[in-house]
Short mmCIF file of C-alpha atoms and ligand atoms in Angstrom, two decimals:
data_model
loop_
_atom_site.label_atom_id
_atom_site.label_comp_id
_atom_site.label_asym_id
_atom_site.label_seq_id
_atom_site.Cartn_x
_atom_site.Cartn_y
_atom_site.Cartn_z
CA UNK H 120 -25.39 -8.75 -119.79
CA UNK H 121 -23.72 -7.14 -116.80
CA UNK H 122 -25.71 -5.21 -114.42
CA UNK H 123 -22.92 -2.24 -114.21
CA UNK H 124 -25.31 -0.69 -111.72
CA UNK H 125 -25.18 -3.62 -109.34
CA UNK H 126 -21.31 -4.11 -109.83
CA UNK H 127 -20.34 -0.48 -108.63
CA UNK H 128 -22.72 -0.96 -105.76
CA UNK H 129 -20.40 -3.96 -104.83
CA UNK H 130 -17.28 -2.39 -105.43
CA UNK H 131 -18.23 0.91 -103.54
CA UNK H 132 -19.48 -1.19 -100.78
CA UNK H 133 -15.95 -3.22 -100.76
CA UNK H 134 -14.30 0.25 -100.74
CA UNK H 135 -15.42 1.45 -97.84
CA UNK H 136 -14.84 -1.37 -96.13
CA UNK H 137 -11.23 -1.67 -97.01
CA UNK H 138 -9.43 -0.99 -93.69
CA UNK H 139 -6.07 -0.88 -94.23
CA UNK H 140 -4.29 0.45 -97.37
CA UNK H 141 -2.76 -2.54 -98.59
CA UNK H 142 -6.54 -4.03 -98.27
CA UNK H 143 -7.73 -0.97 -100.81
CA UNK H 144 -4.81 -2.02 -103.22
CA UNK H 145 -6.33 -5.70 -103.66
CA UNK H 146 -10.17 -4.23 -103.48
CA UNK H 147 -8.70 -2.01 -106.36
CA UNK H 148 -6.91 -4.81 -108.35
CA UNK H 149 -10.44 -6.97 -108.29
CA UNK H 150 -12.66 -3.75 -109.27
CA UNK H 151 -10.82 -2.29 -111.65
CA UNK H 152 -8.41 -4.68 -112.62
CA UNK H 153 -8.35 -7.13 -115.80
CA UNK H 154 -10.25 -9.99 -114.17
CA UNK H 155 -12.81 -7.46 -112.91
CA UNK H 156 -16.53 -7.21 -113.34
CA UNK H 157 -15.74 -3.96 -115.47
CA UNK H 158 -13.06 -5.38 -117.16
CA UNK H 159 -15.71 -8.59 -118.22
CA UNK H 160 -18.62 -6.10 -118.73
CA UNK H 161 -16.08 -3.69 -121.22
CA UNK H 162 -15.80 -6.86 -123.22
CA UNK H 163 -18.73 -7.52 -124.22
CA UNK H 164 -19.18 -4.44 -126.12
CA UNK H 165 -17.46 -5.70 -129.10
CA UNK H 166 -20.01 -7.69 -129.33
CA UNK H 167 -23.17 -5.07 -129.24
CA UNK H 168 -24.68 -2.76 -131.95
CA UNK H 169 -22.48 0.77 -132.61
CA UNK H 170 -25.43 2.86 -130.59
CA UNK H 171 -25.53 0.60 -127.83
CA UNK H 172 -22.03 -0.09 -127.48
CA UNK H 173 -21.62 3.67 -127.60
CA UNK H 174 -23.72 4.20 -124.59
CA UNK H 175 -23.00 1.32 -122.82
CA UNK H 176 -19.28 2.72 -123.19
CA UNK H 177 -20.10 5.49 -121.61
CA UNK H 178 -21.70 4.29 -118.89
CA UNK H 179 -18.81 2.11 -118.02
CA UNK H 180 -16.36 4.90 -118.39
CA UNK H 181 -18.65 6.69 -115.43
CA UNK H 182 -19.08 4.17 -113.86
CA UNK H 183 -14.59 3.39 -113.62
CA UNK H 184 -14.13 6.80 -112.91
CA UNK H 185 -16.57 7.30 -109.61
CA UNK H 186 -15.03 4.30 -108.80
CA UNK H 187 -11.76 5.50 -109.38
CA UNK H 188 -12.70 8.75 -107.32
CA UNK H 189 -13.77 6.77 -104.35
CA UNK H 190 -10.51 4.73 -104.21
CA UNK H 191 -8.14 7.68 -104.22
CA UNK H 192 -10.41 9.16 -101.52
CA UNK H 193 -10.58 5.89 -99.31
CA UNK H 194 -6.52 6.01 -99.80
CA UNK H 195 -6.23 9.22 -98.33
CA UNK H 196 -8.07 8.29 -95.35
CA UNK H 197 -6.16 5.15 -94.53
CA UNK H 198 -2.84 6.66 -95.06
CA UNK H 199 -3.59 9.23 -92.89
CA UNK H 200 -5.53 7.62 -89.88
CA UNK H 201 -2.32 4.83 -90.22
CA UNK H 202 0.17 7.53 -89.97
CA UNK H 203 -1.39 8.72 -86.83
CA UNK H 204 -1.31 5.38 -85.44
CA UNK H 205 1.99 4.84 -86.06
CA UNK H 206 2.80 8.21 -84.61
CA UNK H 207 1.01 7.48 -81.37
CA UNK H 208 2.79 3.80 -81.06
CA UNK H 209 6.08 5.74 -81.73
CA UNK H 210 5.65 8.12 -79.55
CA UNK H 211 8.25 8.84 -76.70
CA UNK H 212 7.40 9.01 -73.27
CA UNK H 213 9.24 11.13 -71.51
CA UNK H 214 7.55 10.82 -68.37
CA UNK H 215 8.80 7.62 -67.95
CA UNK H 216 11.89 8.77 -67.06
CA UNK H 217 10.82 10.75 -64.47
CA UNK H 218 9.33 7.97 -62.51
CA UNK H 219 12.64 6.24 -62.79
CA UNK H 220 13.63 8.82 -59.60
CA UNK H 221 10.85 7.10 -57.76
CA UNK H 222 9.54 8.91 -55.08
CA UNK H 223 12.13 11.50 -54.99
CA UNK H 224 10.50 13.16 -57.34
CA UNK H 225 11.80 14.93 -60.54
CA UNK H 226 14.30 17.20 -58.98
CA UNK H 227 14.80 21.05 -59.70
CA UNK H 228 17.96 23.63 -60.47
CA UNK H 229 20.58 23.52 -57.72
CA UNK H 230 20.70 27.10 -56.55
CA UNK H 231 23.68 28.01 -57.85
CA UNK H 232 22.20 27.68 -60.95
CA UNK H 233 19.42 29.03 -60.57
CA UNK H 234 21.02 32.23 -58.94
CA UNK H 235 23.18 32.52 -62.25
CA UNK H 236 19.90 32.73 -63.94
CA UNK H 237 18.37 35.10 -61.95
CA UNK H 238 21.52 37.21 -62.34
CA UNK H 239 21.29 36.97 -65.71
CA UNK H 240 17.72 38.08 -66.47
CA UNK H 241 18.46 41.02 -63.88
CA UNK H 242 21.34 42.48 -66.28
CA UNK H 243 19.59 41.68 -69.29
CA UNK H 244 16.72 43.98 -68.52
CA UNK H 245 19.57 46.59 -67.93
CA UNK H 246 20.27 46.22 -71.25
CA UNK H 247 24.02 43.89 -70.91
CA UNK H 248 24.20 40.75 -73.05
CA UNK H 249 24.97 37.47 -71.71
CA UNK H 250 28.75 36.09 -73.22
CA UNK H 251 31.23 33.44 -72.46
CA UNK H 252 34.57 32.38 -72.17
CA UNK H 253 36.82 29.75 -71.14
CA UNK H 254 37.97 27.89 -67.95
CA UNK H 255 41.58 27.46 -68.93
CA UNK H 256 43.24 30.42 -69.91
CA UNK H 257 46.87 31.39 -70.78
CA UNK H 258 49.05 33.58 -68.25
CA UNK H 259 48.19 36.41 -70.84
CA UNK H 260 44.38 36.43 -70.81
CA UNK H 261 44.45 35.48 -66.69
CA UNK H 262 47.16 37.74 -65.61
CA UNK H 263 49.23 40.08 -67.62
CA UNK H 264 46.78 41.79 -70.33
CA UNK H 265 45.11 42.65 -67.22
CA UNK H 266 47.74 44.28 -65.75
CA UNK H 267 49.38 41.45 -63.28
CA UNK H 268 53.03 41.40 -64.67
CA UNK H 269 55.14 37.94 -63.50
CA UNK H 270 56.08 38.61 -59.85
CA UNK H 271 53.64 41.45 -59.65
CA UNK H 272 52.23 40.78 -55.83
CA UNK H 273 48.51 40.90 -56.88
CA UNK H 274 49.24 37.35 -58.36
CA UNK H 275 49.14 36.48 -54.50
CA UNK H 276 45.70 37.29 -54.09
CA UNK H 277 44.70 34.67 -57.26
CA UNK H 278 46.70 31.63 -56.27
CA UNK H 279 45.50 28.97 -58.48
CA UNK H 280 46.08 25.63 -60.46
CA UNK H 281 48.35 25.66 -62.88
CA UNK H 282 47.87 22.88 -65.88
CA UNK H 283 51.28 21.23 -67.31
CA UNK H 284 50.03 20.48 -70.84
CA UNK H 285 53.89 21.08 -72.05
CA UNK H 286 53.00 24.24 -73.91
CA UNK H 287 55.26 26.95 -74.62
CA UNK H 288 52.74 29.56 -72.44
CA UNK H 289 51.37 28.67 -68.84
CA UNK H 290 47.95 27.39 -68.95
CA UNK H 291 46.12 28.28 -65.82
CA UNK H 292 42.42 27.10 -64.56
CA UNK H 293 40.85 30.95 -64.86
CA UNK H 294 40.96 32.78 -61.38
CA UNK H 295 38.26 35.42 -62.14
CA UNK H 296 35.91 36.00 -64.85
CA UNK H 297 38.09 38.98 -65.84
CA UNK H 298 39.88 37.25 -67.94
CA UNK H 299 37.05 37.32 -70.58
CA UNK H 300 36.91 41.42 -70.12
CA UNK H 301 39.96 41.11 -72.23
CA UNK H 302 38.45 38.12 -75.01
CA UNK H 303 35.31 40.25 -75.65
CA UNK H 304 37.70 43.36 -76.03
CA UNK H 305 39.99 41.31 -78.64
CA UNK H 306 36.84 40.57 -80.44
CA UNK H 307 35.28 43.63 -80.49
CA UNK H 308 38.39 45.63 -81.98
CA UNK H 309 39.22 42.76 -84.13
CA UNK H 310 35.32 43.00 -85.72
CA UNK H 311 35.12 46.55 -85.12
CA UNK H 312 32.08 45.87 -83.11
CA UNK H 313 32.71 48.56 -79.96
CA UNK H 314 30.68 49.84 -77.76
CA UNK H 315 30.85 46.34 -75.32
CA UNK H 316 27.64 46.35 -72.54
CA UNK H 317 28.30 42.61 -71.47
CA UNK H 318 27.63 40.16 -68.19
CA UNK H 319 29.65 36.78 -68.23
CA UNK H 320 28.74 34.41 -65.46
CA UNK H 321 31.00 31.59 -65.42
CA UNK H 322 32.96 28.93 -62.92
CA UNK H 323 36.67 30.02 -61.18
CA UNK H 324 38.78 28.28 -59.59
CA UNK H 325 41.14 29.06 -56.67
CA UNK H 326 43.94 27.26 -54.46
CA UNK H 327 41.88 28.32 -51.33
CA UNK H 328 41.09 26.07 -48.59
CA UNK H 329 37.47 25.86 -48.03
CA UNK H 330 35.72 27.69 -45.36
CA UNK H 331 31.84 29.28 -44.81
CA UNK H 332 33.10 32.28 -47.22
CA UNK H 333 35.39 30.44 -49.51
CA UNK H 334 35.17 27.90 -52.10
CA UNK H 335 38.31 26.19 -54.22
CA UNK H 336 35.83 26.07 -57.09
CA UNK H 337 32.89 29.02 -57.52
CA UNK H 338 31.37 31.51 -59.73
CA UNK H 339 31.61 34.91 -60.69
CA UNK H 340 29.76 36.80 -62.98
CA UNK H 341 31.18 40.03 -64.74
CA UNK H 342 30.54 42.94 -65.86
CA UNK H 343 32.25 45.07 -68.99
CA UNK H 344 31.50 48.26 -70.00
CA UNK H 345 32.93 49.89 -73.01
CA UNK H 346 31.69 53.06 -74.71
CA UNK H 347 31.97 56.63 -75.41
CA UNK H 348 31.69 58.94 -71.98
CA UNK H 349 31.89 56.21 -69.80
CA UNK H 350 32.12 57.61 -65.87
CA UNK H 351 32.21 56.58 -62.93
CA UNK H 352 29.09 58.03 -61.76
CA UNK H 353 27.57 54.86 -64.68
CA UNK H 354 29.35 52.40 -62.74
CA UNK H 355 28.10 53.27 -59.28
CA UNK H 356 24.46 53.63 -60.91
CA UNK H 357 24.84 51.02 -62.56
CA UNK H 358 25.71 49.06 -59.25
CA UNK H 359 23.04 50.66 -57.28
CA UNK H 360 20.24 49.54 -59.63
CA UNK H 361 21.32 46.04 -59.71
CA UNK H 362 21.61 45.74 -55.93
CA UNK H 363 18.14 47.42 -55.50
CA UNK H 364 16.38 45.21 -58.49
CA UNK H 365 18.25 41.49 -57.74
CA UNK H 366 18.55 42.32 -53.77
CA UNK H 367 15.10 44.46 -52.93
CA UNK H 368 14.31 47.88 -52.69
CA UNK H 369 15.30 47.99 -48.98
CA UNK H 370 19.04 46.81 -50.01
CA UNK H 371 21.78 49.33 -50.85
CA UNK H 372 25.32 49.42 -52.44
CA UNK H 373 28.56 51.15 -51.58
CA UNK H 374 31.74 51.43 -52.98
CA UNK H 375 35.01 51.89 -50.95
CA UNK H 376 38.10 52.21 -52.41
CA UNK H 377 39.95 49.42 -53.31
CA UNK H 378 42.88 47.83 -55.25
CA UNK H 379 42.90 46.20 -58.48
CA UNK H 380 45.66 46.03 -61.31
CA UNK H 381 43.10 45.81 -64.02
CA UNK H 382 40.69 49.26 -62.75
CA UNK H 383 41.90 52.83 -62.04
CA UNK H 384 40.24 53.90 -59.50
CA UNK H 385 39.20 50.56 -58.46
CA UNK H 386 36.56 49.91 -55.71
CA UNK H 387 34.78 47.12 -53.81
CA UNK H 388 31.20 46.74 -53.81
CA UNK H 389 29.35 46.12 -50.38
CA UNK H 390 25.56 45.57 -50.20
CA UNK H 391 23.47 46.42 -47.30
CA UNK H 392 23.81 42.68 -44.77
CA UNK H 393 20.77 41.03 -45.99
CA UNK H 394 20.50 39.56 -42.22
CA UNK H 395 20.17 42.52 -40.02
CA UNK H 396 19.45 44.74 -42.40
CA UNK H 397 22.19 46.93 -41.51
CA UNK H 398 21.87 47.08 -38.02
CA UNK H 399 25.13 45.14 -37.63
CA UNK H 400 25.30 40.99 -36.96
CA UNK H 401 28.10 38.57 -36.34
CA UNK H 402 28.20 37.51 -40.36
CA UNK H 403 28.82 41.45 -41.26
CA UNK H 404 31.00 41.33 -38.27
CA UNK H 405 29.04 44.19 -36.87
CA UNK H 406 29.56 46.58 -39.72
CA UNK H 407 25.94 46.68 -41.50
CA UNK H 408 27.40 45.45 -44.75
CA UNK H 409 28.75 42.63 -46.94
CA UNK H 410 31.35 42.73 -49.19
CA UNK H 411 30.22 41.10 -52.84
CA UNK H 412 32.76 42.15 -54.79
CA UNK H 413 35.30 44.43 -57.07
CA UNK H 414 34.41 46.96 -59.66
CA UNK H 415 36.58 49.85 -61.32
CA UNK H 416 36.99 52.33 -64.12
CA UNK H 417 38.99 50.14 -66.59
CA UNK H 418 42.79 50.75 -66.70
CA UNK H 419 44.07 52.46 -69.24
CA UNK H 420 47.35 50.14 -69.36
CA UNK H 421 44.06 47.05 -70.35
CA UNK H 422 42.75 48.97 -73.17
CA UNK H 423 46.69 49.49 -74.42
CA UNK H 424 47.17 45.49 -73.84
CA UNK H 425 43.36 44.74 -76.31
CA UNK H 426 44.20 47.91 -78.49
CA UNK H 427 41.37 49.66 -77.73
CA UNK H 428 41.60 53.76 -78.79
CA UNK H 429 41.21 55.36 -74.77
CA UNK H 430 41.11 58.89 -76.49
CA UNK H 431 37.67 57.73 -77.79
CA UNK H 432 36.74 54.99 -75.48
CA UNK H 433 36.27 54.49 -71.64
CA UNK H 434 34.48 52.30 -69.63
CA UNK H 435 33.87 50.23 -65.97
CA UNK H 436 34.05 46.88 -64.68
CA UNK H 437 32.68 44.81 -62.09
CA UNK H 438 32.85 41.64 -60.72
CA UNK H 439 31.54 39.18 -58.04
CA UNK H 440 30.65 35.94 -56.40
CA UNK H 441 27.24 33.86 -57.52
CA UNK H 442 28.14 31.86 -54.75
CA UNK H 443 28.05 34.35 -52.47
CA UNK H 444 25.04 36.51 -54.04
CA UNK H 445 23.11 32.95 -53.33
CA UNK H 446 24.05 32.32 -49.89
CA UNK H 447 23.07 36.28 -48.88
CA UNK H 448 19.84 36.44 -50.74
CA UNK H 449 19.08 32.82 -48.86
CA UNK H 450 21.05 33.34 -45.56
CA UNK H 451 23.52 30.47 -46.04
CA UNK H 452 25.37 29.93 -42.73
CA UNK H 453 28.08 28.30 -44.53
CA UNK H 454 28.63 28.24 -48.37
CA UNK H 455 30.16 24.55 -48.67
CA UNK H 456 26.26 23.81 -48.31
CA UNK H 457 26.26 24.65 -51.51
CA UNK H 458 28.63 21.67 -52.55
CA UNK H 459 27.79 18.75 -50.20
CA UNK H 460 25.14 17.28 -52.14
CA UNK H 461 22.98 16.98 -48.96
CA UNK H 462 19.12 16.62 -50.28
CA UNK H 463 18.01 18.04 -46.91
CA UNK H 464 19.73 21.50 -47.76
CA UNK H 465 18.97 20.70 -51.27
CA UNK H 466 15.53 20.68 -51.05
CA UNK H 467 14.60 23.73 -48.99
CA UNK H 468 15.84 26.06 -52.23
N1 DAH M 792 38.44 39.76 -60.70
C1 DAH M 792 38.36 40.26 -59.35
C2 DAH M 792 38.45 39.10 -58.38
O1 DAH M 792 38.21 38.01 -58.75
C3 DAH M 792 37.07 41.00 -59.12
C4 DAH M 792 36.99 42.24 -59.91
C5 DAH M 792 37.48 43.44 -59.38
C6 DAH M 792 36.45 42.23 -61.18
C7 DAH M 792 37.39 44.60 -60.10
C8 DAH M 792 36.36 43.41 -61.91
C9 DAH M 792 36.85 44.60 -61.33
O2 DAH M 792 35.85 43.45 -63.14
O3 DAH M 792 36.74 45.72 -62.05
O4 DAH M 792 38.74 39.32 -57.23
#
């Protein structure tokens, strides 16, 4: 007679020592299976006496079912402590990579960059959204929804690339950032989504000849106001808070009047030089200030061209150079710095 005892000793003991599961499936198949010691033991109860084969049933049936119990268990354990292995043998080093620069290190933002970022965060905790918009636009969306008819001599001031993809309209690489003033205005009446308290940062492009002011291909981030009671007095607050908040406390704005087709009045937006501090230098050419950029009250002939209601709606615009934000917060001689790749420069920022 079969020592059942002795047998699930065995088979617990060849359980736990399973270390793989695919080890516990054959440890299962030779303790539980048909050629198993239970299996043999089972059979000999037809040959016993109905009160001992009922309790020797039932001790086998305990006896299968503990076992049973530790298996599952045991499977659990495997499975999981070989999933982990294969996760760590999987896993994807992505400091590798970095060591692939040698000893140059892993790099960081290039300033630009990292000024559009900073410009950014500075409007979003005015309460603006960040939006987007293309970098080839049509003659309508560049020019002449913002006011800048064909032949209209403002064009002068935006000479840029024109692209010949054989469409009906002119395609143009965008000269400003304006041009998405009049996308987010589209939308907006389109979705019935007005008021519009928006930033767009984005790349322009210009047939300029470089210099230490001037780049063919720079940035510009926005600014679009649309709401009810819009003044004036918002915009230049609205300018003065951003100047103090990106530029330091000790760094003011002014507006002098200006020219633009797409504002009424229009105005351009100095900031206190960030290198003498007002005093008067050679970059402000003695002056005290530095001219960022262009802002207005927008023109009621651009809310006609988006079909936005001016008896209920009025707002401001602004507009300048990340470029040249970067090189006065930093006090970059000469912006092509910005574009010669030259890790020496690079690396100060
Ligand atoms: N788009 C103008 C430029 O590139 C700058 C500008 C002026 C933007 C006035 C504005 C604005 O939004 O209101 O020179």
């Amino acid at each position: 007679m079969i020592d059942v005892e002795v047998v699930e000793r065995q088979a617990m003991a060849e359980v736990g020592a399973a270390k793989t599961v695919a080890d516990l499936d054959d440890v299962e198949q030779s303790v539980l299976g048909k050629r198993g010691a239970l299996a043999a033991a089972h059979r000999q109860l037809g040959a016993m006496d109905p009160e001992q084969r009922r309790s020797m049933g039932r001790v086998l049936h305990e006896s299968r079912q503990r076992l049973e119990q530790a298996i599952t268990d045991r499977r659990v354990h495997l499975a999981a402590s070989e999933r982990e292995a294969a996760l760590a043998a999987d896993r994807l080093d992505l400091t590798e990579a970095f060591e692939a620069f040698g000893p140059e290190g892993r790099g960081h933002l290039h300033l630009t960059t990292r000024t559009r970022l900073e410009l950014e965060d500075t409007f979003v905790g005015m309460g603006f959204v960040v939006a987007e918009g293309p970098e080839a636009e049509t003659d309508w969306y560049n020019f002449e929804a913002l006011n800048i008819p064909p032949a209209h001599p403002a064009r002068g001031m935006f000479d840029t690339f024109y692209l010949e993809l054989g469409e009906p309209e002119t395609v143009v690489l965008r000269t400003h950032t304006s041009p998405v003033q009049i996308h987010l205005m589209e939308e907006a009446v389109r979705s019935g989504t007005l008021p519009i308290h928006a930033v767009i940062p984005g790349r322009c492009y210009r047939r300029d000849t470089p210099d230490a002011r001037h780049l063919a291909v720079f940035h510009q981030i926005e600014g679009l106001v649309v709401d009810r009671g819009i003044t004036f007095a918002d915009l230049a607050g609205t300018i003065e808070t951003f100047t103090g908040t990106y530029f330091g406390a000790d760094i003011h704005s002014r507006l002098r009047p200006a020219y633009f087709p797409f504002t009424e009045p229009s105005a351009e937006y100095e900031i206190t030089c960030t290198i003498c501090h007002g005093g008067g230098c050679r970059t402000c050419s003695g002056t005290g200030w530095i001219e960022l950029g262009g802002c207005g009250m927008v023109d009621p002939a651009v809310f006609d061209a988006v079909g936005v209601d001016r008896s209920e709606w009025s707002g401001f615009a602004f507009g300048f150079g990340i470029d040249r934000c970067a090189q006065m917060r930093h006090g970059i001689a000469d912006l092509r710095a910005l574009i010669e790749n030259d890790l020496r420069f690079l690396r100060q920022l």
